[in-house]
XYZ file of C-alpha atoms in Angstrom:
669
model
C 73.824 74.042 139.425
C 77.297 74.966 140.393
C 78.876 72.099 138.308
C 80.567 72.914 135.178
C 79.694 70.800 131.764
C 83.311 69.555 132.176
C 82.571 68.025 135.646
C 79.365 66.620 134.795
C 80.914 64.892 131.605
C 82.804 63.211 134.377
C 85.707 61.867 132.027
C 87.294 60.258 134.906
C 84.253 57.786 135.640
C 86.150 54.899 134.434
C 89.057 55.212 136.804
C 86.622 55.752 139.638
C 84.583 52.576 138.929
C 87.507 50.426 137.969
C 89.680 51.188 141.044
C 86.651 51.075 143.349
C 87.151 53.742 146.449
C 85.132 56.773 146.215
C 86.234 60.129 147.589
C 84.943 59.369 150.926
C 86.705 55.970 151.372
C 89.830 57.458 149.910
C 89.889 60.003 152.749
C 89.170 57.346 155.531
C 92.134 55.387 154.035
C 94.294 58.461 154.205
C 93.352 59.355 157.745
C 94.377 55.888 158.655
C 97.645 56.143 157.340
C 98.383 59.623 158.479
C 98.456 61.607 154.942
C 96.446 64.726 153.932
C 96.078 63.691 150.373
C 97.030 61.293 147.598
C 99.886 63.468 146.545
C 101.172 63.698 149.978
C 100.893 60.033 150.443
C 102.837 59.487 147.312
C 105.493 62.149 148.386
C 105.959 60.284 151.702
C 106.337 56.676 150.088
C 108.190 57.483 146.635
C 111.390 58.655 147.009
C 111.817 62.179 145.612
C 114.483 61.688 143.334
C 112.371 59.058 141.426
C 109.393 61.061 141.458
C 108.376 62.664 137.915
C 108.633 66.357 137.694
C 105.627 66.604 135.253
C 102.916 64.012 134.332
C 103.497 61.988 131.331
C 101.929 63.259 128.382
C 99.682 60.469 127.223
C 96.354 62.227 126.491
C 93.276 63.289 128.716
C 91.159 60.873 130.411
C 87.867 59.638 128.455
C 84.791 57.461 129.116
C 84.439 53.750 128.565
C 81.961 54.516 125.710
C 84.199 56.849 123.939
C 87.282 54.725 124.059
C 85.006 51.818 122.777
C 83.981 53.945 119.893
C 87.512 55.140 119.010
C 88.999 51.460 119.334
C 85.873 50.387 117.087
C 87.072 52.937 114.515
C 90.785 51.706 114.774
C 89.497 48.146 114.262
C 87.662 49.326 111.300
C 90.870 49.860 109.491
C 91.684 46.168 109.837
C 90.600 44.392 106.644
C 89.049 41.151 106.971
C 90.288 38.741 104.314
C 89.843 34.988 104.464
C 93.384 33.899 105.387
C 94.539 30.276 104.045
C 97.963 31.222 104.797
C 98.521 28.500 107.549
C 101.893 28.223 109.159
C 100.418 27.173 112.620
C 97.348 29.579 112.416
C 93.895 29.226 111.161
C 90.553 30.655 111.539
C 88.377 28.866 114.178
C 84.900 28.654 115.345
C 84.906 29.395 119.128
C 81.512 27.999 120.613
C 79.333 30.821 121.888
C 78.694 28.700 124.976
C 82.501 29.074 125.944
C 82.793 32.825 124.750
C 79.929 33.901 126.871
C 80.112 31.683 129.843
C 83.923 31.529 130.277
C 85.975 34.101 128.000
C 83.542 36.884 128.701
C 82.883 35.686 132.559
C 85.034 37.640 135.281
C 84.551 34.400 137.404
C 87.400 32.998 134.819
C 89.235 35.873 133.675
C 89.670 37.871 137.266
C 90.852 34.454 139.419
C 94.228 34.533 140.678
C 96.726 32.179 139.278
C 96.579 28.651 140.854
C 99.346 28.834 143.228
C 96.824 28.624 146.009
C 94.953 25.191 145.063
C 92.222 25.745 147.904
C 90.685 28.505 145.860
C 91.737 27.203 142.345
C 90.015 23.701 142.017
C 87.850 24.647 139.262
C 90.729 26.180 136.780
C 92.970 23.357 137.955
C 90.247 20.506 136.788
C 90.030 22.309 133.468
C 93.955 22.426 133.291
C 93.872 18.813 134.135
C 91.371 18.281 131.241
C 93.631 20.304 129.017
C 96.738 17.816 130.070
C 94.528 14.694 129.328
C 93.690 16.184 125.818
C 97.467 16.524 125.119
C 98.102 13.116 126.419
C 95.563 11.215 124.268
C 96.370 13.254 121.187
C 100.290 12.785 121.667
C 100.282 9.325 123.013
C 102.780 10.225 125.660
C 102.998 9.774 129.487
C 103.007 13.307 130.823
C 101.912 16.638 129.825
C 102.106 20.336 131.324
C 99.337 22.788 131.699
C 100.298 24.614 128.848
C 103.281 26.848 127.432
C 103.326 30.392 125.856
C 103.280 29.416 122.095
C 104.392 26.931 119.658
C 107.741 28.551 118.895
C 108.792 29.054 122.390
C 107.911 25.503 123.293
C 110.314 24.191 120.606
C 112.969 26.200 122.290
C 111.971 24.648 125.522
C 112.063 21.012 123.846
C 115.769 21.773 122.869
C 116.619 22.948 126.348
C 114.751 20.012 127.740
C 116.693 17.309 125.172
C 119.998 18.974 126.386
C 119.251 18.615 129.996
C 118.078 14.692 129.691
C 120.700 13.730 127.121
C 123.112 11.167 127.908
C 125.425 12.471 125.111
C 127.031 14.932 127.106
C 129.736 15.876 124.712
C 127.407 16.541 121.821
C 126.360 20.141 121.294
C 124.518 20.148 118.059
C 120.659 20.432 117.585
C 119.238 19.337 114.436
C 115.936 21.026 113.051
C 114.276 19.538 109.908
C 113.919 22.108 107.065
C 110.202 22.026 106.837
C 109.476 23.227 110.469
C 107.602 26.673 110.350
C 110.061 29.363 109.871
C 109.037 31.272 113.129
C 109.979 27.998 114.898
C 113.175 28.105 113.485
C 113.936 31.724 114.298
C 113.041 31.210 117.978
C 115.088 27.999 118.512
C 118.272 29.707 116.762
C 117.769 32.473 119.106
C 117.579 30.410 122.347
C 120.493 28.020 120.926
C 122.765 31.035 120.603
C 122.620 31.855 124.534
C 123.161 28.147 125.217
C 126.078 27.758 122.954
C 124.400 25.190 120.879
C 124.856 24.633 117.079
C 121.751 24.546 115.155
C 121.765 22.443 111.972
C 118.870 22.827 109.444
C 118.677 20.233 106.883
C 116.141 17.826 105.336
C 114.948 15.216 107.784
C 116.287 12.363 105.879
C 119.869 13.574 105.964
C 119.918 13.880 109.854
C 121.794 10.624 110.213
C 124.531 12.256 108.410
C 125.138 14.661 111.326
C 127.534 13.885 113.918
C 127.377 15.127 117.673
C 123.878 15.722 117.796
C 122.124 15.591 121.103
C 118.512 16.189 119.943
C 116.345 16.410 116.777
C 113.077 18.614 115.997
C 110.902 17.208 113.609
C 107.404 18.206 112.334
C 104.865 15.877 111.737
C 102.997 17.697 109.182
C 105.480 20.109 107.566
C 105.097 23.964 107.158
C 103.996 23.137 103.349
C 101.683 20.479 104.428
C 103.259 17.278 103.985
C 102.421 14.293 106.239
C 105.571 12.580 107.628
C 105.691 8.927 108.733
C 108.921 9.246 111.105
C 108.530 5.982 112.996
C 111.559 4.348 111.155
C 113.790 7.429 111.341
C 112.924 7.892 115.089
C 113.626 4.258 115.806
C 117.184 5.013 114.306
C 117.663 8.262 116.111
C 116.757 6.520 119.312
C 119.275 3.786 118.809
C 121.924 6.652 118.653
C 120.514 7.939 122.017
C 119.481 11.193 120.244
C 116.301 13.023 121.952
C 113.577 13.257 119.250
C 111.116 16.085 119.660
C 108.083 16.372 117.487
C 105.938 19.278 116.437
C 102.530 18.485 115.992
C 99.080 20.113 115.351
C 96.054 19.434 117.785
C 93.332 19.072 114.941
C 95.473 16.868 112.742
C 96.443 14.640 115.850
C 92.465 13.713 115.907
C 93.190 11.745 112.610
C 96.966 11.052 112.691
C 99.062 8.573 114.449
C 100.206 9.786 117.798
C 104.087 10.750 117.709
C 104.423 9.216 121.002
C 103.443 5.967 119.581
C 106.006 6.174 117.038
C 108.783 6.753 119.730
C 108.966 10.491 120.119
C 110.320 11.768 123.380
C 108.620 14.946 123.582
C 105.684 16.338 121.410
C 104.432 20.009 121.415
C 102.451 22.248 119.437
C 99.907 25.136 119.374
C 96.333 24.674 120.962
C 95.135 27.696 118.939
C 92.909 25.860 116.587
C 90.802 24.335 119.371
C 88.593 27.546 119.531
C 91.112 30.367 120.204
C 91.124 33.162 117.518
C 94.123 34.084 115.528
C 94.039 37.658 116.922
C 97.042 38.600 114.556
C 99.176 36.326 116.448
C 98.165 35.647 119.656
C 97.770 34.899 122.568
C 97.693 31.209 122.125
C 98.567 28.408 124.489
C 101.055 25.518 123.540
C 100.901 21.808 124.448
C 103.828 20.130 125.512
C 104.261 16.393 126.669
C 106.970 13.968 127.291
C 107.942 10.375 128.278
C 107.434 9.779 132.142
C 111.386 9.310 132.563
C 111.715 12.953 131.647
C 109.127 14.606 133.790
C 111.664 16.050 136.264
C 113.071 18.030 133.310
C 109.831 19.309 131.730
C 109.101 23.002 131.660
C 105.870 24.617 132.840
C 103.499 23.822 135.588
C 101.855 20.577 135.650
C 98.566 19.686 137.513
C 98.277 16.792 139.707
C 95.669 14.705 141.594
C 96.381 14.736 145.491
C 94.445 14.720 148.688
C 93.464 17.390 150.805
C 93.590 17.504 154.758
C 90.262 15.634 155.179
C 91.588 12.794 152.667
C 89.169 14.162 149.659
C 90.421 14.008 146.178
C 91.884 17.426 145.238
C 94.080 18.911 142.615
C 97.401 20.933 142.840
C 100.482 21.956 140.979
C 102.878 19.018 141.141
C 106.565 18.758 141.104
C 107.067 22.486 141.767
C 110.716 22.162 142.475
C 111.150 22.057 138.850
C 109.849 25.794 138.457
C 111.274 29.404 138.535
C 109.273 30.417 141.814
C 111.325 27.742 143.693
C 114.551 27.005 141.881
C 114.976 30.329 140.528
C 118.370 30.193 138.069
C 118.295 26.558 138.382
C 114.869 26.079 137.132
C 114.075 24.171 134.022
C 112.680 27.304 132.404
C 111.494 30.887 133.370
C 107.764 29.828 132.253
C 105.348 31.372 134.900
C 101.592 31.701 134.214
C 101.677 30.620 130.536
C 98.425 31.609 129.037
C 96.003 29.793 131.349
C 92.940 31.471 130.025
C 93.826 30.199 126.327
C 94.609 26.621 127.616
C 91.115 26.670 129.256
C 89.227 27.621 125.954
C 91.201 24.866 124.170
C 90.316 22.378 127.074
C 86.584 23.442 127.139
C 86.537 23.231 123.475
C 87.538 19.695 123.883
C 84.835 18.797 126.336
C 82.145 20.602 124.431
C 82.883 18.826 121.130
C 84.063 15.564 122.644
C 85.914 12.866 120.558
C 83.013 12.310 118.110
C 82.590 16.159 117.252
C 86.339 16.565 117.211
C 86.753 13.799 114.506
C 83.667 15.486 112.489
C 85.481 18.702 112.438
C 88.839 17.250 111.645
C 87.251 14.872 108.848
C 85.480 18.038 107.349
C 88.634 19.966 107.040
C 90.390 17.141 105.523
C 87.414 16.313 103.092
C 87.498 19.696 101.944
C 90.947 19.474 101.426
C 90.888 16.600 99.333
C 87.973 18.340 97.007
C 90.272 21.291 96.872
C 93.188 19.184 95.904
C 91.096 16.918 93.374
C 89.688 19.949 91.519
C 92.962 21.470 91.310
C 94.680 18.318 89.776
C 91.496 17.981 87.543
C 92.647 21.402 86.272
C 96.044 20.270 85.476
C 97.857 21.832 88.595
C 100.518 19.896 90.322
C 100.567 19.271 94.155
C 104.011 19.126 95.703
C 102.795 16.590 98.288
C 100.863 13.790 97.922
C 99.963 13.343 101.596
C 98.403 16.212 103.650
C 95.973 17.053 106.086
C 94.715 20.440 105.669
C 97.411 22.302 103.559
C 98.217 21.983 99.967
C 100.999 23.188 98.258
C 100.365 24.091 94.645
C 102.803 24.622 91.992
C 101.629 27.524 89.800
C 103.153 29.027 86.359
C 101.888 32.567 87.148
C 102.034 33.209 90.796
C 101.439 36.984 90.436
C 98.275 36.458 88.486
C 97.048 33.871 91.104
C 97.548 36.116 93.940
C 96.093 39.040 92.191
C 92.827 37.081 91.783
C 92.833 36.203 95.493
C 93.351 39.711 96.692
C 90.287 40.616 94.576
C 88.279 38.087 96.138
C 89.742 38.956 99.586
C 91.693 35.932 100.052
C 95.153 35.366 101.457
C 97.257 32.432 100.294
C 100.549 31.765 101.319
C 103.081 33.333 99.040
C 106.747 32.650 100.273
C 107.063 29.373 98.450
C 109.140 29.402 95.418
C 107.088 28.412 92.376
C 104.018 27.685 94.641
C 101.118 28.914 96.931
C 100.177 27.268 100.032
C 96.369 26.862 100.839
C 95.694 25.650 104.516
C 91.991 25.144 105.261
C 90.327 25.126 108.804
C 86.848 24.413 110.528
C 85.478 27.770 109.417
C 86.066 26.658 105.667
C 82.833 26.329 103.708
C 81.802 24.991 100.391
C 81.616 28.428 99.107
C 84.988 29.263 100.377
C 86.409 26.099 98.259
C 84.626 27.688 94.958
C 86.259 30.998 95.961
C 89.767 29.230 95.943
C 89.216 27.588 92.549
C 88.228 31.047 91.272
C 91.446 32.411 92.626
C 93.948 29.535 91.573
C 92.328 28.421 88.193
C 89.875 31.461 87.310
C 86.228 32.215 87.135
C 85.632 29.573 84.477
C 86.848 26.564 86.479
C 83.558 24.644 86.111
C 84.050 22.457 89.346
C 81.224 21.275 91.369
C 81.805 20.555 95.073
C 79.116 17.704 95.105
C 80.846 15.665 91.855
C 84.183 16.160 93.311
C 83.102 14.930 96.660
C 82.030 11.573 95.141
C 85.198 11.241 93.292
C 87.156 11.816 96.667
C 85.081 9.332 98.429
C 85.950 6.568 96.002
C 89.736 7.028 96.175
C 91.201 9.376 98.846
C 94.731 8.234 99.892
C 95.973 11.579 101.114
C 96.754 10.350 104.736
C 98.854 7.137 104.387
C 97.275 4.159 106.074
C 100.247 3.883 108.328
C 99.532 7.356 109.680
C 95.834 7.025 110.414
C 94.993 6.963 114.141
C 93.519 3.531 115.037
C 93.449 4.130 118.942
C 90.383 5.717 120.937
C 90.966 9.472 122.239
C 89.007 11.422 124.872
C 87.483 8.505 126.483
C 86.961 10.037 129.965
C 83.642 10.735 130.947
C 84.165 14.350 131.092
C 84.719 14.623 127.323
C 81.354 12.296 126.755
C 79.063 14.235 128.854
C 78.675 18.036 128.247
C 77.550 18.241 124.559
C 74.476 20.497 124.876
C 74.780 24.043 125.531
C 72.758 24.000 128.967
C 74.997 20.939 130.202
C 78.233 22.789 129.031
C 77.009 26.018 130.808
C 76.299 24.108 134.143
C 79.621 22.554 134.037
C 81.649 25.450 133.366
C 79.492 27.270 136.061
C 80.254 24.359 138.625
C 84.000 24.950 137.908
C 83.894 28.679 138.304
C 82.214 28.103 141.760
C 85.096 26.235 143.072
C 87.442 29.172 142.529
C 88.124 32.549 144.268
C 87.623 35.438 141.588
C 86.914 39.071 142.128
C 83.327 38.513 141.281
C 83.012 36.907 144.612
C 85.343 38.591 146.907
C 88.546 40.946 147.130
C 91.970 39.110 146.709
C 94.298 40.809 148.996
C 97.408 39.740 147.038
C 99.690 41.751 144.742
C 101.387 39.943 141.927
C 102.679 40.558 138.532
C 100.087 37.884 137.542
C 97.081 39.856 139.061
C 95.402 41.995 136.361
C 92.091 43.507 136.765
C 90.658 43.686 133.036
C 87.507 45.931 133.100
C 84.596 44.674 131.424
C 85.010 47.471 128.673
C 88.670 46.239 128.140
C 87.242 42.581 127.290
C 84.699 43.410 124.804
C 87.083 44.149 122.084
C 89.002 40.775 122.184
C 86.416 39.057 120.430
C 85.394 41.575 117.653
C 86.240 39.946 114.290
C 88.182 42.778 113.046
C 90.887 42.054 115.590
C 90.336 38.305 116.180
C 90.282 37.018 112.637
C 93.392 38.506 111.561
C 96.308 36.240 110.542
C 99.631 37.153 111.732
C 101.400 36.808 108.367
C 98.611 38.815 106.418
C 99.852 41.670 104.237
C 100.609 44.640 106.641
C 98.302 46.850 104.750
C 95.319 44.686 105.880
C 96.347 45.274 109.617
C 96.372 49.470 109.644
C 94.276 49.300 112.770
C 96.684 46.911 114.512
C 99.523 49.015 113.495
C 98.039 51.866 114.703
C 97.084 50.409 117.830
C 100.658 49.211 118.648
C 102.150 52.395 117.426
C 100.123 54.475 119.979
C 100.445 52.047 123.031
C 104.423 51.978 122.135
C 104.369 55.822 122.272
C 102.505 55.774 125.296
C 104.814 53.247 127.068
C 107.946 55.201 125.929
C 106.551 58.424 127.617
C 105.682 56.513 130.747
C 109.121 54.655 131.154
C 111.262 57.272 129.819
C 112.808 55.161 127.361
C 113.385 55.661 123.655
C 111.767 52.700 122.163
C 109.646 49.725 123.492
C 109.501 45.996 122.146
C 106.013 44.736 121.831
C 107.004 41.309 120.944
C 107.233 39.412 124.229
C 103.875 37.548 125.410
C 104.830 37.358 128.936
C 106.582 39.228 131.690
C 109.315 36.526 131.770
C 109.673 36.688 127.962
C 110.025 40.412 128.467
C 112.797 39.848 131.290
C 114.552 37.493 128.507
C 114.303 39.781 125.512
C 115.711 42.783 127.605
C 118.733 40.556 128.861
C 119.394 39.392 125.285
C 119.423 43.182 124.253
C 122.020 43.881 127.039
C 123.906 40.790 125.879
C 124.160 42.071 122.256
C 124.848 45.470 123.477
C 127.878 44.297 125.377
C 128.940 42.206 122.035
C 128.484 45.282 120.120
C 131.201 46.982 121.835
C 133.607 43.949 122.010
C 132.545 43.204 125.575
C 130.928 39.883 125.202
C 132.840 38.673 128.132
C 130.647 40.478 130.217
C 128.204 37.864 131.627
C 127.385 38.433 135.475
C 123.950 39.607 136.195
C 123.482 40.929 139.782
C 119.974 40.061 141.281
C 118.648 40.805 144.595
C 117.507 37.834 146.787
C 114.172 39.335 146.811
C 113.546 39.225 143.090
C 110.795 37.320 141.304
C 111.847 34.056 140.425
C 111.552 34.527 136.577
C 114.387 37.041 137.025
C 117.228 34.437 137.707
C 115.588 32.082 135.411
C 115.607 34.501 132.644
C 119.273 35.415 133.252
C 120.209 32.017 133.172
C 118.491 31.430 129.877
C 120.142 34.598 128.621
C 123.586 33.009 129.025
C 124.329 35.024 132.143
C 126.074 33.868 135.541
C 123.471 34.685 138.334
C 124.919 36.598 141.421
C 122.519 37.044 144.157
C 122.716 40.328 146.361
C 121.639 40.267 149.872
C 118.342 42.292 150.798
C 117.010 43.236 154.181
C 113.661 41.712 155.625
C 111.432 44.122 153.600
C 113.218 43.201 150.510
C 115.365 46.467 150.233
C 119.026 46.007 148.526
C 121.799 45.618 150.730
C 123.787 48.511 149.104
C 127.149 47.371 150.875
C 126.624 43.778 149.546
C 125.744 45.192 145.908
C 128.915 47.324 145.835
C 130.826 44.379 146.962
C 129.371 42.096 144.236
C 129.875 44.753 141.603
C 133.475 45.242 142.374
C 134.250 41.431 142.642
C 132.673 41.032 139.229
C 134.755 44.002 137.633
C 135.093 43.757 134.066
C 132.604 40.806 133.610
C 129.699 42.645 135.157
C 126.806 42.820 132.604
C 124.049 44.149 134.456
C 121.780 44.431 137.830
C 118.252 43.275 137.323
C 115.730 44.712 139.897
C 111.822 44.555 140.009
C 110.602 47.911 139.971
C 107.572 47.329 142.270
C 108.187 48.465 145.851
C 108.497 52.229 146.807
C 111.535 51.390 149.209
C 115.130 51.820 149.232
C 115.760 49.234 146.547
C 114.434 51.567 143.881
C 116.599 54.834 145.130
C 119.049 56.092 142.656
C 122.001 55.048 144.680
C 121.571 51.396 144.267
C 121.682 51.848 140.488
C 124.641 54.294 140.682
C 126.528 51.745 142.933
C 126.026 49.164 140.079
C 127.419 51.379 137.484
């Protein structure tokens, strides 16, 4: 045998299998294009002055099995505590039939984003179901097919409120003090670039503030209190103020729909409909509004239409609102927006149906009532009498409570002055509640679940009568047919067959949304060591995540040639936005905040100008030739015209063409 052990180990097998063409096929392709080798081909098409002199030092290739073993060891460094921190993130029970037949199925996760409805009818139907879930639970007229997360949905609600407001001179946005802190952070960041003033105060003081164009309320506050905002919303509507309400999908199963109370916009996270926490994401958000505001909504909307033969068909509707058409005039830079996660939430609702969801929400609330009753019987005080799944418990010795909780491998919310927060979820059991009694009260609590359950059944007033939902939800047949595993499996398979994915054919289309994830790369996403971590758990419980993030950051720094990398953005468009904010703040740090012109080639992705507009910049379009190459003369002219107001140039690093040659960047400088 002439091969060496190193050759027989075949550490490059993953690359060869993942990309596809073997050595013979590569040679045939090289011959067709007139190149002797891959290196020669790269030398011909990539300009010499941007080729790397030496390969990036990111380690040697390895096999799938070795990589999975290494990742398993990294995952093992994460500590699987029971997290009752809440704040918009809870443990879930992803139905195995959805995990196996959808999340782990390449027929779903390799399909192209549905800009081509002819080959996307299955996912479009699932997204239409997601919209229907949103409409039923929020009580509003029109819903989008998901956004990126709850916090950015709040920022989108603020921007939309300004667009539709009739109070044109008003420039202040009011945020209730008990929204989730991460929501407030994102709203403040977005408001800064738009030049809005953000007011944070108790909701009952909103009428004391003048020049307010929009208000953000949260139906169930971050510390658990249920709010009946119907009267306040009526007063705000009388003043022509646009009202947005953050809500919780699971809570809405039992609570009055905010749309029925007059809210203009309702949004929130769909995470607890079957999507694991995953240390913070990714999770889809839901977003709904009144019909009169539909042209100002962010994100994609799926509509029912007709095909060429007159048959009912689905397509993305009102696309003239979106970045790929309106560019810098778009409502948002939102593009693909967590479709896979939205489909999990959609199918979760289909599988459980209205009765199943009510049973899950009812069990969560009953366990919360039992926990509340037991704690009060032990002399502890709750800050809020009205709650769904979250208690704010006043404690005299918080350190002792947190120490007992840690010993029991329990995470409680600890950032509330003089109290701890406890949020229950669909994974909470009787034994979990007993452990919570041990953590908060002590081992000798002497409480019994069944006894407490009888007491709660006799007198439960934790949800005000006026806030109990009295209308039917999810009445469409799709939510009432597929409740056995076999029926659900067949329904998902029927949807899958309507789509074109890589398990059926090649998709000859390049796109930033076209990512081929290998099976080995999909396996770890449902490992409980990764899936079950709460984003606000103590950092020492997430050492595996920290190692993985640090290692990936190091590799990306070496691959890109930069000094640091931000891992926060959860989409390419959000990465653009983050980068533009960094540029904006850089200029401000040099007392050059007046620099606000962003040069963008006409061939750029639509998200580019949309992101620049969101970052508070003026977009100036640079001409390109028919191949998308930057017109250097026009670039030079536009840069000179901008003069001292030039902030940046934004180019898409995707084509081995003249637009990537150094002279274009030098010209901008």
